[in-house]
Amino acid sequence: MGSVAACFNLNPAHKAHAQFRPQQIQINPGRTSSPDEPATFQADKVDYDDNEHTVTWSGNVQMWQGDHVMRADKVVYDRDTGVVAARGHVASIQPDGSVIYAHYAELTGAMRDGIMMHVNVVLPENGKLAANGMRRTGGKVNDMSRAVYTACAICEKDRSRAPFWQFRAFNATQDIEHETIDFRDSYLDILGIPVLYLPYFSITDPSAKRHSGFLMPGITPHDRYLGTYFTIPYYWVIDDQSDLTVQGLFSTRTNPQLSAKYRNRFNFGYLNLQGGIAYSSLRSDSYTNDFGNHVDGGNGHGMQGYIFANTQVSISKYWRAGANINLATSADYMRNYRIQGYGADTLSSNVYLEGFGTGSYSRVDGQYYQGLNQGVISNSDLPFVLPRYTYSFVGQPDALGGRFSLNTTDFNVIRSNGTSDMRGQMALNWDRPFRNRLGQQFLLTLHLDSMVYRARKLYQQPNYYTTTRSNTSGQVLPTIALKTNWPFVRTFEHGRGSQLIEPIVQAIYAPNTGAGANNFMPNEDSLAYEFTDSTLFSLNRYQGTDRLDGGLRGNVGVHANWTWDGHEVDLLAGESFQEHITHDRLPYSGLDHTASDIVMRGRVSPNQYFNFTARMRLDPYTTKVNFGDALFSAGVRHFRIRGGMSTNQSPPITTMSAIIARTLPCPFIPKKPTS
């Protein structure tokens, strides 16, 4: 083994590997070497040829110049011309750790000029760029012949197998200074089959974090409202923390739309702005809605636009503020131009201030709702919520082994057409878990709900009471509950799986509620009532706290689970028994009798390719299914089919849906914008 010093530069370019499996080479990032800095060589054998003025190193050749390294099986240095010729498993490493692997390399001019044969460049973001040959000029431009680019992972079992997608080009140019890769006379291959010819195509080098330029255009051959349309987006890097994307949409059925998205990240928060404008020539036909009312064709034509804004700033370590603003001219416009969130009848906006403490959370906000579809809901029917205050606190375990928590949600709701009301609400809770020697798990709960209201126009929506005067009302509801779980667990032979059988019993007592107890109290957050497996053991089955479950009741259920070799079956069945029946619930709620409907849930997941979940509520008196739904998901990692069905007796309706979800095994187009 020998070493020698010379005075030529080694300044290799980008990280790469050849078509053989590369050896892992790791170095620490360092400085750029100086042209005057000597190069050090190390090899198993060194030969000097005084006649040819060459030095030949062979066998595990390693060369250093500053923090640059080159490895090869054999290296010949011509002292007259300064040309370095490396052959066999060539690996050229630069200070940032990037590597070029090649079969043969001939470099000169301080490693800024030269040629390489059978090159495979490994880029950031899993990008790979291979070529039969590469010419390097000035250390800034790499011209490649018969180049191939992909961001897909190469199959380890069969490296000759074509990736899911790749670009093949007769010529490609990698501009290191401007961070671009240009392809000429190129094809897009899917699973090795050419599907698209591109005379010229350019992408941003994946090593670039961001780069201004045109993004990949999109085209939709047929759309119900737009016909054939295509989009052309342009990405502009404003500075290190902000950017702007401008997009034009061109359609065969209506006028173009111009939209933009601005993003800014700063030390204490962020700001996102998105908006668009168009002069729409599309008109909607008038129709009669489900209530028999005539609705005109809408206002989705003419000058239209939308603006979405989202911002958040940190005020201190414990406090931050933000806003979400969403406004649009019409639902038809959002639907016609396929704006994100189309199909909704309302848009919501809010401004908030929130704080975080040890076990606590506090938030004050204001909310605004815009009605987009005047045929369904009018702006005058929608509320302003100003302000709304939320506070939650969970304490540490106390001397008795229990844990105290507090929640409050207070608000002021204003409607120009409908009930306006103010609410003060507080819920106090204390939980004490314990267990016995038999393995039974107990949870004792003491709970207190309290509300006070001041309301006017209770005779209007959404309450429709008979009184025409303003009203002050309130309620206090103490609740005590004891829940018992008794799990029986068995492990299968050789630890291949486990079985769980878990009876569950719960007793709850609270004063009776409903009917007259709720007279003249507004209802903002408890308009829906759901009795399913998810609320079987809940203290309150309403979605909010304006309406509360009371009375003496007992809940029983059995939970079972089997898990083995990656398979799982999970079942739950239960029923509720109540001493007091509240008659002001919707029909078919499942709680119309002393014995409730039987709720059941089953989940089957035999493997990673399929899972199925079904729920139902069965009337024990008529054996009729009052509610049921089923969801399934099937497929492989990058292709799945999801579907479901739901049936309900009130209102009597059955719906079915399915969706095909496809994700590419690698990014089809690099995430960086093209130039």
XYZ file of C-alpha atoms in Angstrom:
675
model
C 0.000 0.000 0.000
C 1.345 3.438 -0.854
C 0.464 7.102 -0.985
C 1.463 10.111 -2.999
C 0.558 13.811 -3.047
C -0.261 15.889 -6.090
C -1.663 19.342 -6.785
C -4.879 18.862 -8.705
C -8.422 19.340 -7.555
C -11.029 16.687 -6.814
C -14.438 18.356 -6.843
C -17.075 15.724 -7.702
C -20.668 16.625 -8.498
C -23.956 15.026 -7.456
C -24.717 11.882 -5.492
C -25.307 8.825 -7.711
C -24.910 5.076 -7.963
C -24.213 2.865 -10.940
C -26.401 0.050 -12.145
C -24.629 -2.365 -9.835
C -25.414 -2.420 -6.099
C -23.362 0.390 -4.530
C -21.365 0.095 -1.349
C -22.630 2.326 1.438
C -20.223 5.257 1.870
C -20.699 7.752 4.652
C -18.689 10.901 5.359
C -19.299 13.983 7.409
C -20.213 17.163 5.530
C -17.219 19.441 5.213
C -15.710 22.351 3.347
C -14.975 22.790 -0.353
C -11.353 21.989 -1.203
C -8.964 24.582 -2.574
C -7.341 24.130 -6.017
C -3.966 24.557 -4.332
C -4.648 21.864 -1.744
C -2.751 18.600 -2.368
C -4.561 15.340 -3.036
C -3.710 12.226 -1.035
C -3.932 8.734 -2.512
C -4.081 5.333 -0.854
C -4.153 1.942 -2.575
C -2.974 -1.651 -2.320
C -0.451 -1.083 -5.114
C 1.119 1.927 -6.846
C 3.163 1.953 -10.097
C 5.178 4.826 -11.620
C 5.801 4.975 -15.363
C 8.495 7.589 -16.071
C 8.227 7.071 -19.823
C 4.470 7.727 -19.981
C 4.539 10.202 -17.081
C 1.706 8.351 -15.344
C 0.989 7.068 -11.865
C -1.260 4.034 -11.490
C -2.988 3.024 -8.278
C -4.824 -0.311 -8.077
C -6.705 -2.241 -5.421
C -9.066 -0.382 -3.073
C -7.956 3.009 -4.304
C -8.942 5.947 -2.105
C -8.152 9.603 -2.798
C -8.728 12.696 -0.665
C -8.503 16.378 -1.381
C -9.825 18.355 1.543
C -13.192 16.743 2.245
C -13.547 15.253 -1.245
C -13.100 11.508 -1.643
C -12.914 9.173 -4.632
C -12.815 5.391 -4.563
C -12.198 2.993 -7.435
C -10.589 -0.325 -8.311
C -7.945 1.373 -10.455
C -6.897 4.984 -11.052
C -4.406 6.326 -13.607
C -3.126 9.900 -13.268
C -1.453 11.553 -16.240
C 0.998 14.078 -14.798
C 1.342 15.890 -18.122
C -2.345 16.464 -18.885
C -3.737 16.356 -15.341
C -6.346 13.782 -16.406
C -7.535 11.283 -13.816
C -8.956 8.049 -15.244
C -10.831 5.869 -12.727
C -12.115 2.410 -13.585
C -14.213 -0.171 -11.766
C -16.705 0.600 -8.995
C -16.022 4.316 -9.163
C -17.493 6.303 -6.284
C -16.939 10.056 -6.263
C -17.947 11.807 -3.055
C -18.300 15.525 -2.412
C -18.336 17.336 0.962
C -22.130 17.286 1.417
C -22.088 13.474 1.234
C -23.538 13.117 -2.270
C -21.977 10.354 -4.384
C -21.625 9.453 -8.066
C -21.213 5.769 -8.918
C -19.941 4.825 -12.360
C -18.104 2.067 -14.217
C -15.570 4.470 -15.707
C -14.732 8.136 -15.178
C -12.236 10.434 -16.882
C -11.983 13.800 -15.151
C -9.884 16.914 -15.483
C -9.948 20.625 -14.730
C -10.217 20.268 -10.956
C -12.909 17.616 -11.441
C -15.145 20.158 -13.177
C -14.900 18.600 -16.625
C -14.966 15.020 -17.748
C -16.956 12.030 -18.871
C -18.485 9.054 -17.085
C -19.856 5.785 -18.408
C -22.815 3.803 -17.046
C -23.890 6.405 -14.486
C -26.777 6.215 -12.034
C -27.370 9.406 -10.024
C -29.233 9.024 -6.744
C -31.053 12.277 -5.956
C -32.902 13.450 -2.836
C -36.610 12.625 -2.444
C -35.837 9.083 -3.707
C -35.070 10.397 -7.202
C -32.875 8.278 -9.455
C -31.311 9.403 -12.729
C -29.468 6.811 -14.829
C -27.654 7.259 -18.144
C -25.412 5.318 -20.521
C -22.969 8.214 -20.539
C -22.519 11.636 -18.973
C -20.424 14.677 -19.919
C -19.676 17.177 -17.161
C -18.926 20.781 -18.105
C -17.610 23.447 -15.777
C -18.897 21.588 -12.737
C -22.346 23.043 -13.416
C -23.926 21.087 -16.280
C -24.243 17.322 -16.759
C -25.298 16.225 -20.265
C -26.583 12.652 -20.366
C -27.425 10.291 -23.192
C -30.136 7.624 -23.009
C -31.268 8.896 -19.611
C -33.945 7.416 -17.336
C -35.553 9.166 -14.362
C -37.893 7.792 -11.681
C -38.762 8.375 -8.044
C -39.990 4.817 -7.468
C -38.139 2.335 -5.303
C -36.278 -0.318 -7.268
C -37.348 -3.903 -6.599
C -34.659 -5.528 -4.455
C -35.523 -9.051 -5.620
C -35.440 -8.204 -9.338
C -33.507 -5.016 -10.078
C -34.159 -5.420 -13.814
C -37.905 -5.045 -13.232
C -39.322 -1.778 -14.552
C -40.504 0.679 -11.869
C -44.140 1.728 -11.706
C -43.340 4.847 -13.730
C -40.289 6.381 -15.331
C -39.266 8.989 -17.893
C -36.987 7.805 -20.691
C -35.174 10.418 -22.769
C -32.662 10.296 -25.598
C -30.957 13.300 -24.014
C -31.155 14.938 -20.598
C -29.378 17.909 -19.049
C -28.926 18.431 -15.336
C -28.248 22.083 -14.555
C -26.734 22.050 -11.087
C -26.557 25.823 -10.759
C -30.220 26.424 -11.681
C -31.406 23.125 -10.100
C -33.287 21.813 -13.138
C -33.309 18.635 -15.210
C -34.408 18.947 -18.855
C -35.518 15.935 -20.910
C -35.644 15.957 -24.703
C -37.319 13.390 -26.916
C -38.761 11.602 -23.885
C -41.411 9.009 -23.065
C -43.458 8.353 -19.952
C -43.497 4.621 -19.163
C -46.040 2.972 -16.866
C -44.940 -0.498 -15.767
C -42.430 -0.445 -18.599
C -45.015 0.429 -21.283
C -44.705 3.809 -23.088
C -47.960 5.756 -22.666
C -47.019 9.372 -23.502
C -44.472 11.058 -25.773
C -43.034 14.394 -24.640
C -40.764 16.286 -27.053
C -39.535 18.387 -24.143
C -40.078 18.082 -20.428
C -38.422 19.786 -17.470
C -38.494 19.174 -13.731
C -36.859 20.812 -10.760
C -33.894 18.921 -9.397
C -35.134 17.124 -6.252
C -32.135 18.539 -4.398
C -33.810 21.966 -4.626
C -36.108 22.729 -1.719
C -38.233 25.115 -3.799
C -38.017 26.521 -7.306
C -40.133 28.975 -9.272
C -41.724 27.714 -12.463
C -44.734 26.056 -14.064
C -46.199 23.065 -12.273
C -47.612 20.013 -14.003
C -50.737 21.064 -15.959
C -53.953 19.127 -15.502
C -56.659 18.152 -17.959
C -60.137 16.688 -17.471
C -61.680 15.326 -20.696
C -65.284 15.606 -19.512
C -67.067 17.360 -16.676
C -70.810 17.832 -16.211
C -70.547 21.598 -15.834
C -67.211 22.598 -17.345
C -67.062 20.172 -20.237
C -63.417 19.685 -21.132
C -61.139 21.846 -19.036
C -57.482 22.138 -18.177
C -55.454 23.991 -15.564
C -52.043 25.647 -15.823
C -50.451 26.466 -12.443
C -47.370 28.614 -11.914
C -45.341 28.492 -8.701
C -43.397 31.550 -7.496
C -40.886 31.416 -4.659
C -41.143 34.879 -3.103
C -38.567 34.391 -0.337
C -37.408 31.793 2.161
C -40.710 31.735 4.040
C -43.404 32.595 1.480
C -44.602 31.491 -1.939
C -47.459 32.064 -4.371
C -49.208 29.666 -6.754
C -51.281 31.206 -9.558
C -53.524 28.976 -11.663
C -55.612 29.516 -14.747
C -58.600 27.276 -15.498
C -59.834 27.109 -19.094
C -63.109 25.415 -20.001
C -65.073 24.665 -23.155
C -68.415 25.617 -21.538
C -67.738 28.765 -19.553
C -65.284 31.593 -19.082
C -61.822 31.115 -17.544
C -61.093 31.363 -13.843
C -57.991 32.857 -12.254
C -57.103 31.617 -8.773
C -54.149 32.073 -6.452
C -52.803 30.603 -3.225
C -50.380 32.485 -0.983
C -48.489 30.870 1.897
C -46.276 32.509 4.484
C -44.533 30.924 7.453
C -42.934 33.108 10.082
C -41.304 32.541 13.447
C -44.490 32.964 15.466
C -47.180 31.638 13.090
C -48.414 31.268 9.540
C -50.760 32.827 6.989
C -52.545 31.078 4.118
C -54.669 32.955 1.586
C -56.570 31.381 -1.284
C -58.987 33.006 -3.698
C -60.365 33.024 -7.203
C -62.414 35.103 -9.609
C -64.363 34.287 -12.761
C -67.146 35.661 -14.934
C -69.363 32.590 -15.148
C -71.704 32.102 -18.092
C -73.360 29.013 -16.558
C -76.965 29.274 -15.341
C -78.840 26.812 -13.137
C -82.431 25.818 -13.840
C -85.156 26.643 -11.320
C -86.651 23.771 -9.328
C -89.087 22.870 -6.541
C -87.427 21.803 -3.302
C -88.485 19.018 -0.933
C -90.856 21.373 0.918
C -92.753 22.288 -2.258
C -91.224 25.760 -2.506
C -90.187 27.173 -5.867
C -86.478 28.001 -6.043
C -85.085 30.124 -8.846
C -82.041 29.248 -10.889
C -79.591 30.638 -8.376
C -76.985 33.325 -8.653
C -74.040 31.300 -9.917
C -73.611 33.320 -13.123
C -71.939 36.646 -13.760
C -68.970 37.876 -11.740
C -68.142 35.263 -9.115
C -65.374 34.724 -6.597
C -64.264 33.194 -3.335
C -61.679 33.774 -0.625
C -60.376 31.345 1.992
C -58.006 32.599 4.685
C -56.333 30.726 7.505
C -53.894 32.229 9.998
C -52.501 31.491 13.434
C -50.001 33.376 15.596
C -48.359 32.472 18.900
C -48.725 35.236 21.459
C -46.762 33.523 24.218
C -45.812 30.087 25.433
C -49.392 29.494 26.575
C -51.571 31.610 24.267
C -52.208 31.788 20.535
C -54.771 33.411 18.255
C -56.053 32.649 14.794
C -58.790 32.981 12.233
C -60.458 30.881 9.545
C -62.341 32.939 6.969
C -64.347 31.222 4.212
C -66.531 33.280 1.868
C -67.935 32.690 -1.618
C -70.508 34.290 -3.878
C -72.647 31.176 -4.442
C -72.839 27.419 -4.117
C -73.357 27.101 -7.880
C -70.082 28.865 -8.559
C -68.172 26.590 -6.182
C -69.792 23.524 -7.728
C -69.318 24.608 -11.344
C -65.642 25.458 -10.947
C -64.900 22.537 -8.622
C -63.678 24.692 -5.755
C -62.580 22.827 -2.655
C -65.539 22.300 -0.310
C -68.218 22.503 -3.001
C -71.490 20.741 -2.260
C -71.955 22.326 1.175
C -74.936 24.590 1.837
C -73.003 26.799 4.274
C -69.504 28.121 4.859
C -68.271 28.783 8.389
C -65.751 31.366 9.587
C -64.299 32.000 13.020
C -61.816 34.105 14.952
C -60.359 32.644 18.146
C -58.008 33.051 21.083
C -56.941 29.913 22.942
C -54.679 29.085 25.858
C -53.067 25.961 27.264
C -52.109 25.169 30.831
C -51.293 22.164 32.977
C -54.363 19.990 32.486
C -56.415 22.909 31.190
C -57.579 24.432 27.920
C -59.362 27.749 27.347
C -60.800 29.247 24.162
C -62.906 32.253 23.242
C -64.095 32.680 19.677
C -66.686 34.183 17.390
C -68.396 32.280 14.577
C -70.122 33.351 11.382
C -72.040 31.203 8.886
C -72.756 32.083 5.268
C -75.634 30.410 3.457
C -74.561 29.506 -0.061
C -77.708 27.831 -1.322
C -80.595 30.212 -0.663
C -83.036 27.534 -1.829
C -82.053 25.402 1.154
C -81.098 27.862 3.867
C -81.185 31.627 4.110
C -78.502 33.806 5.654
C -81.128 35.299 7.961
C -81.748 31.833 9.448
C -78.081 31.287 10.268
C -76.626 32.423 13.592
C -73.808 34.665 14.661
C -72.061 33.202 17.696
C -70.377 36.074 19.494
C -68.774 35.213 21.755
C -68.389 31.545 22.653
C -66.218 30.558 25.587
C -64.919 27.055 26.308
C -62.863 25.907 29.269
C -61.749 22.402 30.262
C -59.741 21.257 33.252
C -58.581 17.794 34.338
C -56.937 17.531 37.735
C -54.402 15.135 39.184
C -55.457 12.119 41.291
C -56.572 13.280 44.721
C -56.194 11.765 48.184
C -59.202 9.488 47.582
C -57.766 8.142 44.336
C -60.243 10.002 42.165
C -59.803 12.615 39.482
C -61.773 15.861 39.186
C -62.627 17.550 35.874
C -64.550 20.651 34.857
C -66.006 21.714 31.515
C -67.914 24.802 30.488
C -69.222 26.054 27.152
C -70.924 29.456 27.234
C -72.190 31.372 24.224
C -74.340 34.145 22.845
C -76.274 33.220 19.681
C -77.802 35.969 17.526
C -80.281 35.328 14.697
C -82.189 37.892 12.678
C -84.793 35.233 11.873
C -84.952 32.721 14.701
C -84.246 32.213 18.369
C -81.508 34.327 19.927
C -80.217 33.149 23.272
C -77.412 33.265 25.812
C -76.234 30.220 27.758
C -74.038 29.670 30.769
C -73.128 26.022 31.322
C -70.873 24.076 33.657
C -70.249 20.349 34.124
C -68.406 18.993 37.177
C -67.166 15.412 37.189
C -65.328 13.108 39.607
C -64.174 9.612 38.600
C -62.818 6.986 40.991
C -61.555 3.740 39.419
C -60.785 0.661 41.528
C -60.622 -3.114 41.174
C -60.929 -6.223 43.344
C -59.025 -9.470 43.608
C -61.295 -11.181 41.087
C -60.120 -8.814 38.350
C -63.321 -6.812 38.230
C -62.793 -3.181 37.237
C -65.096 -0.547 38.719
C -65.599 3.109 37.853
C -67.587 5.323 40.223
C -68.696 8.630 38.675
C -70.239 11.667 40.343
C -71.425 14.217 37.798
C -73.242 17.552 37.965
C -74.637 19.502 34.993
C -75.953 23.042 35.331
C -77.259 25.490 32.718
C -78.885 28.910 32.703
C -80.519 30.512 29.626
C -81.830 33.870 28.498
C -83.762 33.519 25.221
C -86.091 35.495 22.965
C -88.150 34.556 19.896
C -88.501 30.980 21.129
C -91.485 30.597 18.805
C -89.158 30.736 15.777
C -86.628 28.226 14.462
C -85.010 26.039 15.625
C -87.266 25.720 18.740
C -90.829 26.655 17.678
C -92.241 26.997 21.210
C -95.641 28.604 21.770
C -94.434 31.480 23.944
C -93.858 34.870 22.333
C -91.999 36.514 25.190
C -88.395 36.457 26.307
C -87.693 33.767 28.838
C -85.096 32.999 31.499
C -84.725 29.352 32.473
C -82.208 26.800 33.669
C -81.649 23.303 34.942
C -79.402 21.396 37.330
C -78.933 17.647 37.004
C -76.819 15.571 39.436
C -75.882 12.078 38.265
C -74.248 9.099 39.952
C -73.038 6.074 38.009
C -71.198 2.834 38.693
C -69.717 0.814 35.844
C -68.260 -2.684 36.155
C -66.053 -4.462 33.622
C -65.032 -8.076 34.236
C -62.555 -9.117 31.519
C -61.661 -12.787 31.029
C -58.496 -13.172 28.949
C -57.038 -16.375 27.545
C -53.838 -16.774 25.549
C -53.726 -19.304 22.741
C -51.156 -22.075 22.640
C -47.575 -20.933 21.941
C -48.662 -17.314 22.360
C -50.136 -17.112 18.858
C -53.129 -15.042 19.916
C -55.549 -14.115 22.664
C -59.254 -14.245 23.479
C -61.197 -11.683 25.526
C -64.700 -12.068 26.944
C -65.800 -8.997 28.914
C -69.220 -8.579 30.556
C -70.081 -4.923 31.250
C -72.746 -3.667 33.669
C -73.551 -0.028 34.435
C -76.078 1.598 36.756
C -76.953 5.305 36.420
C -79.264 7.423 38.524
C -80.347 11.040 37.913
C -83.607 12.969 38.346
C -86.081 12.574 35.506
C -85.744 14.961 32.572
C -87.589 15.672 29.348
C -91.101 16.815 28.524
C -92.093 19.616 30.904
C -88.595 19.905 32.393
C -87.360 21.274 29.078
C -90.215 23.673 28.387
C -89.052 27.036 27.119
C -85.355 26.118 27.257
C -83.638 26.739 23.911
C -81.900 23.884 22.163
C -78.769 24.711 20.182
C -76.471 21.688 20.474
C -78.761 18.712 21.228
C -81.033 18.601 18.188
C -79.804 15.094 17.303
C -80.051 11.989 19.473
C -78.173 8.793 18.750
C -78.433 5.491 20.593
C -75.823 3.075 19.239
C -72.977 0.957 20.541
C -70.859 4.104 20.906
C -73.326 5.747 23.346
C -74.585 2.644 25.162
C -72.587 3.447 28.313
C -72.668 7.263 28.024
C -74.096 9.379 30.833
C -75.741 11.643 28.246
C -76.644 10.330 24.803
C -77.423 13.737 23.326
C -74.671 15.323 21.276
C -74.591 18.434 23.470
C -75.780 19.540 26.900
C -78.943 21.563 26.156
C -80.822 18.297 26.630
C -79.825 15.693 29.220
C -80.628 12.063 29.930
C -82.128 11.496 33.370
C -83.909 8.835 35.363
C -82.836 5.469 36.714
C -81.373 3.177 34.088
C -79.119 0.170 33.761
C -76.928 -0.758 30.818
C -75.588 -4.244 30.126
C -73.338 -5.541 27.415
C -70.803 -8.157 26.410
C -67.574 -7.364 24.600
C -65.602 -10.142 22.894
C -62.337 -10.042 20.982
C -60.218 -12.673 19.249
C -56.761 -11.866 17.900
C -54.406 -14.374 16.290
C -51.744 -14.378 13.553
C -52.701 -10.919 12.315
C -56.446 -11.703 12.302
C -58.987 -9.959 14.506
C -62.667 -10.364 15.333
C -64.288 -7.846 17.689
C -67.935 -8.015 18.852
C -70.147 -5.977 21.169
C -73.814 -6.396 22.069
C -75.809 -4.585 24.705
C -79.116 -3.185 25.893
C -80.365 -0.418 28.161
C -83.190 -0.644 30.703
C -84.827 2.560 31.935
C -87.342 3.293 34.643
C -88.449 6.616 33.096
C -89.373 6.990 29.416
C -88.879 10.393 27.793
C -91.574 10.800 25.145
C -90.240 13.883 23.374
C -87.518 11.996 21.507
C -87.791 11.278 17.803
C -89.570 8.050 16.801
C -87.410 4.950 16.410
C -84.778 6.391 18.735
C -84.385 2.945 20.273
C -85.484 4.156 23.721
C -89.263 4.160 23.296
C -89.833 1.384 25.861
C -88.511 0.295 29.221
C -86.209 -2.142 27.438
C -84.290 -0.395 24.701
C -83.381 -1.672 21.293
C -80.493 -4.126 21.281
C -77.359 -2.507 19.871
C -74.694 -4.623 18.210
C -71.350 -4.037 16.551
C -69.039 -6.425 14.767
C -65.637 -5.902 13.205
C -63.793 -8.531 11.187
C -60.249 -7.985 9.967
C -58.822 -11.263 8.632
C -55.713 -9.606 7.164
C -54.290 -6.317 5.935
C -56.220 -6.615 2.665
C -59.769 -6.624 4.025
C -61.752 -5.310 6.987
C -65.478 -5.132 7.618
C -67.484 -3.296 10.293
C -71.249 -3.553 10.820
C -73.587 -1.965 13.381
C -77.278 -2.395 13.989
C -80.081 -1.584 16.409
C -82.728 -4.288 16.763
C -86.201 -3.754 18.246
C -86.644 -6.620 20.776
C -90.441 -6.431 20.510
C -90.831 -6.555 16.717
C -87.353 -7.883 15.727
C -87.245 -5.019 13.207
C -83.921 -3.384 12.428
C -84.428 0.299 13.249
C -80.903 1.268 12.293
C -77.991 -0.393 10.586
C -74.840 0.422 8.728
C -71.939 -1.509 7.273
C -68.541 -0.410 6.025
C -65.853 -2.377 4.233
C -62.401 -1.741 2.872
C -60.586 -4.128 0.550
C -57.458 -3.959 -1.530
C -53.714 -3.814 -1.474
C -51.398 -1.089 -0.299
C -51.809 1.264 -3.251
C -55.312 0.311 -4.437
C -58.337 -0.024 -2.180
C -62.092 -0.119 -2.597
C -64.185 1.329 0.220
C -67.934 1.145 0.447
C -70.835 1.117 2.813
C -74.569 0.999 3.358
C -76.803 2.701 5.914
C -80.464 2.161 6.697
C -82.704 4.050 9.107
C -86.384 3.916 10.042
C -86.743 7.605 10.958
C -86.772 8.931 8.382
C -87.071 5.706 6.362
C -84.036 5.852 4.121
C -81.344 3.532 2.808
C -78.138 4.811 1.263
C -75.211 3.069 -0.381
C -71.851 4.417 -1.450
C -68.504 3.201 -2.725
C -65.203 4.809 -3.547
C -62.032 3.594 -5.180
C -58.935 4.964 -3.464
C -55.689 4.728 -5.377
C -52.302 5.895 -4.190
C -49.226 5.652 -6.341
C -46.338 3.628 -4.882
C -44.140 6.668 -5.530
C -44.798 10.275 -6.497
C -45.938 10.307 -10.128
C -44.510 13.765 -10.588
C -41.855 15.086 -8.222
C -43.271 17.295 -5.531
C -40.966 20.099 -6.556
C -42.336 22.470 -9.201
C -41.095 22.263 -12.754
C -39.368 25.113 -14.466
